Structures are given as structure tokens and as C-alpha cells.
mmCIF file of C-alpha atoms in Angstrom:
data_model
loop_
_atom_site.group_PDB
_atom_site.id
_atom_site.type_symbol
_atom_site.label_atom_id
_atom_site.label_comp_id
_atom_site.label_asym_id
_atom_site.label_seq_id
_atom_site.Cartn_x
_atom_site.Cartn_y
_atom_site.Cartn_z
ATOM 1 C CA MET A 1 0.000 0.000 0.000
ATOM 2 C CA LEU A 2 1.246 3.477 -0.893
ATOM 3 C CA PHE A 3 1.207 6.455 1.500
ATOM 4 C CA ILE A 4 -0.118 9.967 0.854
ATOM 5 C CA ASP A 5 -0.104 12.713 3.498
ATOM 6 C CA PRO A 6 -3.071 15.086 2.938
ATOM 7 C CA ALA A 7 -1.878 17.416 5.709
ATOM 8 C CA MET A 8 1.370 18.162 3.872
ATOM 9 C CA HIS A 9 -0.535 19.187 0.736
ATOM 10 C CA LEU A 10 -3.014 21.282 2.757
ATOM 11 C CA SER A 11 -0.131 23.125 4.431
ATOM 12 C CA ARG A 12 1.400 23.929 1.051
ATOM 13 C CA VAL A 13 -1.886 25.393 -0.214
ATOM 14 C CA ARG A 14 -2.203 27.595 2.857
ATOM 15 C CA GLU A 15 1.400 28.736 2.639
ATOM 16 C CA THR A 16 1.261 29.628 -1.065
ATOM 17 C CA SER A 17 -2.420 30.685 -1.423
ATOM 18 C CA PRO A 18 -2.504 29.827 -5.141
ATOM 19 C CA LEU A 19 -4.630 31.895 -7.505
ATOM 20 C CA VAL A 20 -7.178 29.567 -9.120
ATOM 21 C CA HIS A 21 -8.835 30.705 -12.346
ATOM 22 C CA ASN A 22 -12.330 29.197 -12.580
ATOM 23 C CA ILE A 23 -14.460 29.117 -15.706
ATOM 24 C CA THR A 24 -17.403 27.631 -13.891
ATOM 25 C CA ASN A 25 -21.177 27.687 -14.107
ATOM 26 C CA HIS A 26 -23.498 30.469 -12.948
ATOM 27 C CA VAL A 27 -24.822 28.408 -10.023
ATOM 28 C CA ALA A 28 -21.389 27.516 -8.639
ATOM 29 C CA MET A 29 -19.502 30.807 -8.626
ATOM 30 C CA ASN A 30 -20.334 32.014 -5.123
ATOM 31 C CA SER A 31 -19.951 28.700 -3.326
ATOM 32 C CA MET A 32 -16.784 27.857 -5.241
ATOM 33 C CA ALA A 33 -15.210 31.165 -4.279
ATOM 34 C CA ASN A 34 -16.144 30.726 -0.619
ATOM 35 C CA VAL A 35 -14.821 27.164 -0.494
ATOM 36 C CA LEU A 36 -11.509 28.184 -2.068
ATOM 37 C CA LEU A 37 -11.123 31.058 0.375
ATOM 38 C CA ALA A 38 -11.902 28.745 3.297
ATOM 39 C CA ILE A 39 -9.271 26.204 2.259
ATOM 40 C CA GLY A 40 -6.658 28.941 1.870
ATOM 41 C CA ALA A 41 -6.574 29.575 -1.890
ATOM 42 C CA SER A 42 -7.413 32.698 -3.913
ATOM 43 C CA PRO A 43 -10.331 32.370 -6.387
ATOM 44 C CA ALA A 44 -10.981 34.257 -9.616
ATOM 45 C CA MET A 45 -13.845 33.896 -12.098
ATOM 46 C CA VAL A 46 -12.884 35.201 -15.546
ATOM 47 C CA HIS A 47 -15.127 34.057 -18.402
ATOM 48 C CA ALA A 48 -14.903 36.568 -21.244
ATOM 49 C CA ARG A 49 -13.275 35.012 -24.280
ATOM 50 C CA GLU A 50 -11.420 38.307 -24.837
ATOM 51 C CA GLU A 51 -9.370 37.892 -21.626
ATOM 52 C CA ALA A 52 -9.775 34.381 -20.211
ATOM 53 C CA ALA A 53 -6.704 32.882 -21.865
ATOM 54 C CA GLU A 54 -4.541 35.858 -20.896
ATOM 55 C CA PHE A 55 -5.685 35.547 -17.282
ATOM 56 C CA THR A 56 -4.859 31.835 -17.198
ATOM 57 C CA ALA A 57 -1.179 32.702 -17.574
ATOM 58 C CA LEU A 58 -1.410 34.747 -14.352
ATOM 59 C CA ALA A 59 -2.982 31.971 -12.285
ATOM 60 C CA GLY A 60 -1.516 28.952 -10.541
ATOM 61 C CA ALA A 61 -4.173 26.609 -11.923
ATOM 62 C CA LEU A 62 -7.322 26.579 -14.066
ATOM 63 C CA THR A 63 -10.697 24.875 -13.734
ATOM 64 C CA ILE A 64 -13.228 24.401 -16.531
ATOM 65 C CA ASN A 65 -16.800 23.439 -15.649
ATOM 66 C CA ILE A 66 -19.353 22.902 -18.451
ATOM 67 C CA GLY A 67 -22.439 23.233 -16.262
ATOM 68 C CA THR A 68 -23.956 26.281 -18.000
ATOM 69 C CA LEU A 69 -22.641 26.324 -21.543
ATOM 70 C CA SER A 70 -22.796 29.037 -24.183
ATOM 71 C CA PRO A 71 -20.751 29.465 -27.377
ATOM 72 C CA HIS A 72 -18.706 32.385 -26.036
ATOM 73 C CA TRP A 73 -17.912 30.470 -22.849
ATOM 74 C CA VAL A 74 -16.843 27.407 -24.832
ATOM 75 C CA ASP A 75 -14.486 29.610 -26.857
ATOM 76 C CA ALA A 76 -13.034 30.947 -23.594
ATOM 77 C CA MET A 77 -12.698 27.424 -22.204
ATOM 78 C CA GLU A 78 -10.773 26.144 -25.209
ATOM 79 C CA ALA A 79 -8.521 29.192 -25.350
ATOM 80 C CA SER A 80 -7.792 28.962 -21.629
ATOM 81 C CA ALA A 81 -7.039 25.239 -21.780
ATOM 82 C CA LEU A 82 -4.615 25.888 -24.646
ATOM 83 C CA ALA A 83 -2.993 28.707 -22.656
ATOM 84 C CA ALA A 84 -2.658 26.424 -19.631
ATOM 85 C CA GLY A 85 -0.833 23.872 -21.745
ATOM 86 C CA GLU A 86 1.464 26.473 -23.266
ATOM 87 C CA THR A 87 2.376 28.049 -19.911
ATOM 88 C CA GLY A 88 2.578 24.867 -17.837
ATOM 89 C CA ARG A 89 -0.431 25.650 -15.649
ATOM 90 C CA PRO A 90 -2.338 22.567 -14.474
ATOM 91 C CA TRP A 91 -6.022 22.491 -15.338
ATOM 92 C CA VAL A 92 -9.016 20.482 -14.179
ATOM 93 C CA LEU A 93 -12.020 19.532 -16.318
ATOM 94 C CA ASP A 94 -15.420 19.133 -14.637
ATOM 95 C CA PRO A 95 -17.647 17.551 -17.339
ATOM 96 C CA VAL A 96 -21.005 18.383 -15.740
ATOM 97 C CA ALA A 97 -23.862 16.302 -17.228
ATOM 98 C CA VAL A 98 -21.647 15.614 -20.242
ATOM 99 C CA GLY A 99 -23.870 12.849 -21.590
ATOM 100 C CA ALA A 100 -27.138 14.749 -21.352
ATOM 101 C CA THR A 101 -27.120 16.534 -24.732
ATOM 102 C CA ARG A 102 -25.225 16.446 -28.015
ATOM 103 C CA TYR A 103 -23.784 19.915 -27.346
ATOM 104 C CA ARG A 104 -22.349 18.759 -24.024
ATOM 105 C CA CYS A 105 -20.904 15.614 -25.593
ATOM 106 C CA GLU A 106 -19.239 17.637 -28.349
ATOM 107 C CA THR A 107 -17.881 20.222 -25.919
ATOM 108 C CA GLY A 108 -16.618 17.537 -23.564
ATOM 109 C CA ALA A 109 -14.812 15.795 -26.431
ATOM 110 C CA ARG A 110 -13.179 19.044 -27.598
ATOM 111 C CA LEU A 111 -11.914 19.820 -24.102
ATOM 112 C CA LEU A 112 -10.797 16.251 -23.509
ATOM 113 C CA ALA A 113 -8.623 16.497 -26.627
ATOM 114 C CA LEU A 114 -6.728 19.333 -24.902
ATOM 115 C CA SER A 115 -5.437 16.882 -22.246
ATOM 116 C CA PRO A 116 -6.635 18.102 -18.845
ATOM 117 C CA ASP A 117 -4.285 17.329 -15.977
ATOM 118 C CA VAL A 118 -7.234 16.103 -13.918
ATOM 119 C CA ILE A 119 -10.802 15.169 -14.789
ATOM 120 C CA ARG A 120 -13.187 15.356 -11.819
ATOM 121 C CA GLY A 121 -16.747 14.090 -12.179
ATOM 122 C CA ASN A 122 -19.312 11.635 -10.915
ATOM 123 C CA ALA A 123 -19.369 8.081 -12.215
ATOM 124 C CA SER A 124 -22.004 8.685 -14.888
ATOM 125 C CA GLU A 125 -20.089 11.708 -16.229
ATOM 126 C CA ILE A 126 -16.811 9.797 -16.395
ATOM 127 C CA ILE A 127 -18.475 6.878 -18.182
ATOM 128 C CA ALA A 128 -20.134 9.238 -20.687
ATOM 129 C CA LEU A 129 -16.936 11.227 -21.281
ATOM 130 C CA ALA A 130 -15.170 7.960 -22.106
ATOM 131 C CA GLY A 131 -17.804 7.336 -24.768
ATOM 132 C CA GLU A 132 -19.649 4.565 -22.968
ATOM 133 C CA ALA A 133 -23.328 4.179 -22.152
ATOM 134 C CA GLY A 134 -24.057 4.780 -18.490
ATOM 135 C CA GLY A 135 -26.624 6.160 -16.127
ATOM 136 C CA GLY A 136 -27.108 9.754 -15.162
ATOM 137 C CA ARG A 137 -29.996 12.099 -14.618
ATOM 138 C CA GLY A 138 -28.982 15.625 -15.471
ATOM 139 C CA VAL A 139 -26.110 16.470 -13.134
ATOM 140 C CA ASP A 140 -26.824 13.475 -10.878
ATOM 141 C CA SER A 141 -25.098 10.128 -11.136
ATOM 142 C CA THR A 142 -26.977 6.849 -11.194
ATOM 143 C CA ASP A 143 -23.768 4.799 -11.272
ATOM 144 C CA PRO A 144 -21.466 3.945 -8.336
ATOM 145 C CA ALA A 145 -17.844 5.083 -8.533
ATOM 146 C CA GLU A 146 -16.553 1.539 -8.964
ATOM 147 C CA ALA A 147 -18.611 1.162 -12.162
ATOM 148 C CA ALA A 148 -16.479 3.899 -13.725
ATOM 149 C CA LEU A 149 -13.094 2.362 -12.877
ATOM 150 C CA GLU A 150 -12.253 1.054 -16.328
ATOM 151 C CA ALA A 151 -13.536 4.219 -18.018
ATOM 152 C CA ALA A 152 -11.443 6.290 -15.609
ATOM 153 C CA ARG A 153 -8.311 4.269 -16.301
ATOM 154 C CA ARG A 154 -8.855 4.584 -20.030
ATOM 155 C CA LEU A 155 -9.301 8.368 -19.791
ATOM 156 C CA ALA A 156 -6.206 8.665 -17.590
ATOM 157 C CA ARG A 157 -4.112 6.827 -20.181
ATOM 158 C CA GLN A 158 -5.646 8.878 -23.011
ATOM 159 C CA THR A 159 -4.826 12.226 -21.386
ATOM 160 C CA ASP A 160 -1.716 11.136 -19.479
ATOM 161 C CA GLY A 161 -3.459 12.674 -16.488
ATOM 162 C CA VAL A 162 -5.543 11.858 -13.430
ATOM 163 C CA VAL A 163 -9.227 10.980 -13.198
ATOM 164 C CA ALA A 164 -11.198 11.441 -9.969
ATOM 165 C CA VAL A 165 -14.597 9.753 -9.718
ATOM 166 C CA THR A 166 -16.517 11.246 -6.800
ATOM 167 C CA GLY A 167 -19.646 10.072 -5.014
ATOM 168 C CA GLU A 168 -20.525 8.244 -1.811
ATOM 169 C CA GLU A 169 -17.044 6.791 -2.141
ATOM 170 C CA ASP A 170 -14.330 8.366 -4.280
ATOM 171 C CA LEU A 171 -11.939 6.704 -6.703
ATOM 172 C CA VAL A 172 -8.816 8.292 -8.196
ATOM 173 C CA THR A 173 -6.466 6.850 -10.806
ATOM 174 C CA ASP A 174 -3.643 7.920 -13.057
ATOM 175 C CA GLY A 175 -3.657 4.561 -14.827
ATOM 176 C CA ARG A 176 -0.746 3.330 -12.704
ATOM 177 C CA ARG A 177 -2.142 3.892 -9.217
ATOM 178 C CA ILE A 178 -5.625 3.664 -7.729
ATOM 179 C CA ALA A 179 -6.889 5.390 -4.580
ATOM 180 C CA ARG A 180 -10.205 4.768 -2.847
ATOM 181 C CA LEU A 181 -11.518 7.248 -0.292
ATOM 182 C CA ARG A 182 -14.420 7.157 2.138
ATOM 183 C CA GLY A 183 -15.915 9.873 4.301
ATOM 184 C CA GLY A 184 -18.026 12.942 3.767
ATOM 185 C CA HIS A 185 -21.657 13.133 4.831
ATOM 186 C CA PRO A 186 -25.073 12.353 3.278
ATOM 187 C CA LEU A 187 -26.000 16.051 3.415
ATOM 188 C CA MET A 188 -23.269 16.998 0.935
ATOM 189 C CA PRO A 189 -25.363 16.193 -2.176
ATOM 190 C CA ARG A 190 -28.183 18.310 -0.672
ATOM 191 C CA VAL A 191 -26.103 21.480 -0.951
ATOM 192 C CA THR A 192 -25.870 22.683 -4.533
ATOM 193 C CA THR A 193 -22.469 22.974 -6.252
ATOM 194 C CA LEU A 194 -20.353 21.391 -3.516
ATOM 195 C CA GLY A 195 -19.073 19.042 -6.219
ATOM 196 C CA CYS A 196 -18.230 21.973 -8.476
ATOM 197 C CA ALA A 197 -16.398 23.630 -5.587
ATOM 198 C CA LEU A 198 -14.386 20.443 -5.041
ATOM 199 C CA THR A 199 -13.026 20.859 -8.570
ATOM 200 C CA GLY A 200 -11.604 24.213 -7.480
ATOM 201 C CA VAL A 201 -10.012 22.646 -4.415
ATOM 202 C CA VAL A 202 -8.369 19.993 -6.593
ATOM 203 C CA ALA A 203 -6.936 22.776 -8.763
ATOM 204 C CA ALA A 204 -5.625 24.614 -5.700
ATOM 205 C CA PHE A 205 -3.838 21.451 -4.558
ATOM 206 C CA LEU A 206 -2.397 20.930 -8.057
ATOM 207 C CA ALA A 207 -0.793 24.376 -8.174
ATOM 208 C CA GLY A 208 2.890 23.833 -7.477
ATOM 209 C CA ALA A 209 2.471 20.110 -6.755
ATOM 210 C CA ASP A 210 5.100 17.633 -7.910
ATOM 211 C CA ASP A 211 2.657 14.719 -8.206
ATOM 212 C CA ARG A 212 -0.811 15.339 -9.684
ATOM 213 C CA PHE A 213 -2.194 12.039 -8.432
ATOM 214 C CA GLU A 214 -1.105 12.615 -4.840
ATOM 215 C CA ALA A 215 -2.359 16.202 -4.881
ATOM 216 C CA THR A 216 -5.768 15.104 -6.167
ATOM 217 C CA VAL A 217 -6.096 12.379 -3.545
ATOM 218 C CA ALA A 218 -5.092 14.837 -0.817
ATOM 219 C CA ALA A 219 -7.704 17.365 -1.968
ATOM 220 C CA LEU A 220 -10.464 14.750 -1.919
ATOM 221 C CA ALA A 221 -9.369 13.500 1.508
ATOM 222 C CA CYS A 222 -9.519 17.020 2.970
ATOM 223 C CA TYR A 223 -12.961 17.574 1.465
ATOM 224 C CA ALA A 224 -14.290 14.291 2.844
ATOM 225 C CA VAL A 225 -13.003 14.970 6.359
ATOM 226 C CA ALA A 226 -14.441 18.500 6.335
ATOM 227 C CA GLY A 227 -17.803 17.052 5.258
ATOM 228 C CA GLU A 228 -17.709 14.526 8.073
ATOM 229 C CA LEU A 229 -16.908 17.213 10.637
ATOM 230 C CA ALA A 230 -19.627 19.527 9.318
ATOM 231 C CA GLY A 231 -22.198 16.747 9.415
ATOM 232 C CA GLU A 232 -21.694 16.338 13.152
ATOM 233 C CA LEU A 233 -22.896 19.911 13.718
ATOM 234 C CA ALA A 234 -25.530 20.428 11.020
ATOM 235 C CA ASN A 235 -29.293 20.092 11.358
ATOM 236 C CA GLY A 236 -29.996 20.249 7.630
ATOM 237 C CA PRO A 237 -28.600 21.485 4.302
ATOM 238 C CA GLY A 238 -28.583 25.157 5.282
ATOM 239 C CA SER A 239 -26.615 24.743 8.488
ATOM 240 C CA PHE A 240 -24.405 22.158 6.775
ATOM 241 C CA ALA A 241 -23.298 24.689 4.145
ATOM 242 C CA VAL A 242 -22.126 27.071 6.868
ATOM 243 C CA ALA A 243 -20.574 24.324 8.990
ATOM 244 C CA PHE A 244 -18.722 22.975 5.968
ATOM 245 C CA LEU A 245 -16.994 26.291 5.255
ATOM 246 C CA ASP A 246 -16.006 26.518 8.914
ATOM 247 C CA ALA A 247 -14.732 22.930 8.884
ATOM 248 C CA LEU A 248 -12.560 23.619 5.827
ATOM 249 C CA PHE A 249 -11.184 26.761 7.440
ATOM 250 C CA HIS A 250 -10.289 24.980 10.705
ATOM 251 C CA LEU A 251 -9.131 21.711 9.144
ATOM 252 C CA ASP A 252 -5.748 20.612 10.486
ATOM 253 C CA GLY A 253 -3.310 17.754 10.437
ATOM 254 C CA GLU A 254 -4.680 16.209 13.607
ATOM 255 C CA ALA A 255 -8.201 15.873 12.154
ATOM 256 C CA LEU A 256 -6.814 14.489 8.901
ATOM 257 C CA ALA A 257 -4.636 11.940 10.688
ATOM 258 C CA GLU A 258 -7.592 10.792 12.787
ATOM 259 C CA ARG A 259 -10.341 10.770 10.166
ATOM 260 C CA ALA A 260 -8.949 10.482 6.629
ATOM 261 C CA ARG A 261 -9.829 7.081 5.197
ATOM 262 C CA LEU A 262 -7.945 6.326 2.019
ATOM 263 C CA GLU A 263 -6.217 3.352 0.458
ATOM 264 C CA VAL A 264 -3.707 3.705 -2.349
ATOM 265 C CA HIS A 265 -2.380 0.806 -4.408
ATOM 266 C CA ASP A 266 -0.500 0.215 -7.613
ATOM 267 C CA ALA A 267 -2.958 -0.601 -10.379
ATOM 268 C CA PRO A 268 -3.085 -4.288 -11.345
#
């Protein structure tokens, strides 16, 4: 079994406060910004095609979320992904509901061809992005993470990157290694855009990281532990949203050492 220390990665994020450029959906902007601030990063939302690529070169990492698509935004996404590749900035693709419409499938394929460093989605999105038939109902997954393992490994080899399949249990692979993580809380899916915000946290952990796989696993572990801590205080989705931001802000190495549940192995 391989060892990853989430606390080390969290400390680096807080010490460097990386600027994360997010081309995300209308619904997610506020919560994503708050989550990134709570974890210790610096968020920015720049969507105009006239400046998005230029701004990417100023940031430590980029996220692209296809939740609310429009032609101008897609142009900005492609230009920013190209700029990230040219300037060595890591970028994360969040293929929201990628299998729901032809436009989403086409956009997902175009962005996939630009080799994201990390793809973060639910099982149904990962299966659809890999070109397979799967479940899915809008932005919701009807497939368990394990059902997307082979699709995730195939996408990781195709992009030479990392794929994170998130849900009740999380699965991360770079084609050579596989991590499985447990934790979080049942209220997390009841708070809109927490998954989108996780994509931003992954990007923050990627900025300046030597190992994309380890950074992604560490980000997911921190998120799961914060969700578990918040769930112990919350009475419902509203109080959970507040408690979750507080839990991220106060998260420390002691809580991670006690609560993080992850297993990392070489892929068979």
C-alpha cells in the first residue's frame, strides 16, 4: 500500500495561497469562491473570451466546468485550456452532465482532446466522457464510482493525467495507481455545487504540486473529512453549508490523521 499525506498538501496550499482561475457555471460561482477562500486559496472567475486565456497565464491553476454552456464560454474554455498547456499551468475539467445533450458531448470531447491534468466528475459523467453508455440524470449520477473504474483508467491513459470519480465513495487513478476514499456526509449532495467547488479545491492542490495524483487524492481527503466534521454539527442542508466552510477553514493535520480514510495501491 502506498502512502499519501493530505496534511502536507493542505499546508502547502495555505502557505502559497494559489490563484485559481475558474471558468465555472453560474450556479457555482459564489460557493466555489467561498470554499476556495476557506481552504486557503485565492479564487478568480474570468469568463470573457477576450481575456480568459490571458488571465490563465497569471494563475496557478485553471478549472473548466461545463455546467452552464454558451458558445462564447466554450471559446473561452478552449482558449484557456490551450494557454494552460502552453504556460505549464495545471487544469481540471469538470464535465457536468456531459452525456445529457449532443452539445455537451461535443464540448466535452473538444476539451478532452486538450489533455486536462485532472478530470473530476461523478461516475455517470466519467463513463459518458469515455464514450460509454451509463446512467445519469442531469447532473446526478446513477452509477457507483466503482462502475467507472475502467472508463477512468482509459481516460487517464488517453490524457496522461488523473481521473477522480466522486460520489458516496471516491476513486482516483492515473492509470498506474488507484486510490479509494471514504468519508463525507449524506448532506453533501443536498447542498448545490459542492461538487463543483471540489473541482476548485483539486486545482488549488495541483498548483505547485510535484505529483498530480497525490495532490488530487489529498484534496479529496480534505474535502471528505471537512464534510464529516460539518455533518456532526448540522441540522440540515442550510446549516451544513455554513458548517462545511467553517470545517474547511479549521481543518488541520490532527483531524486528517484521525479521520482520513484512504487506500492507495498500484494498479493491477
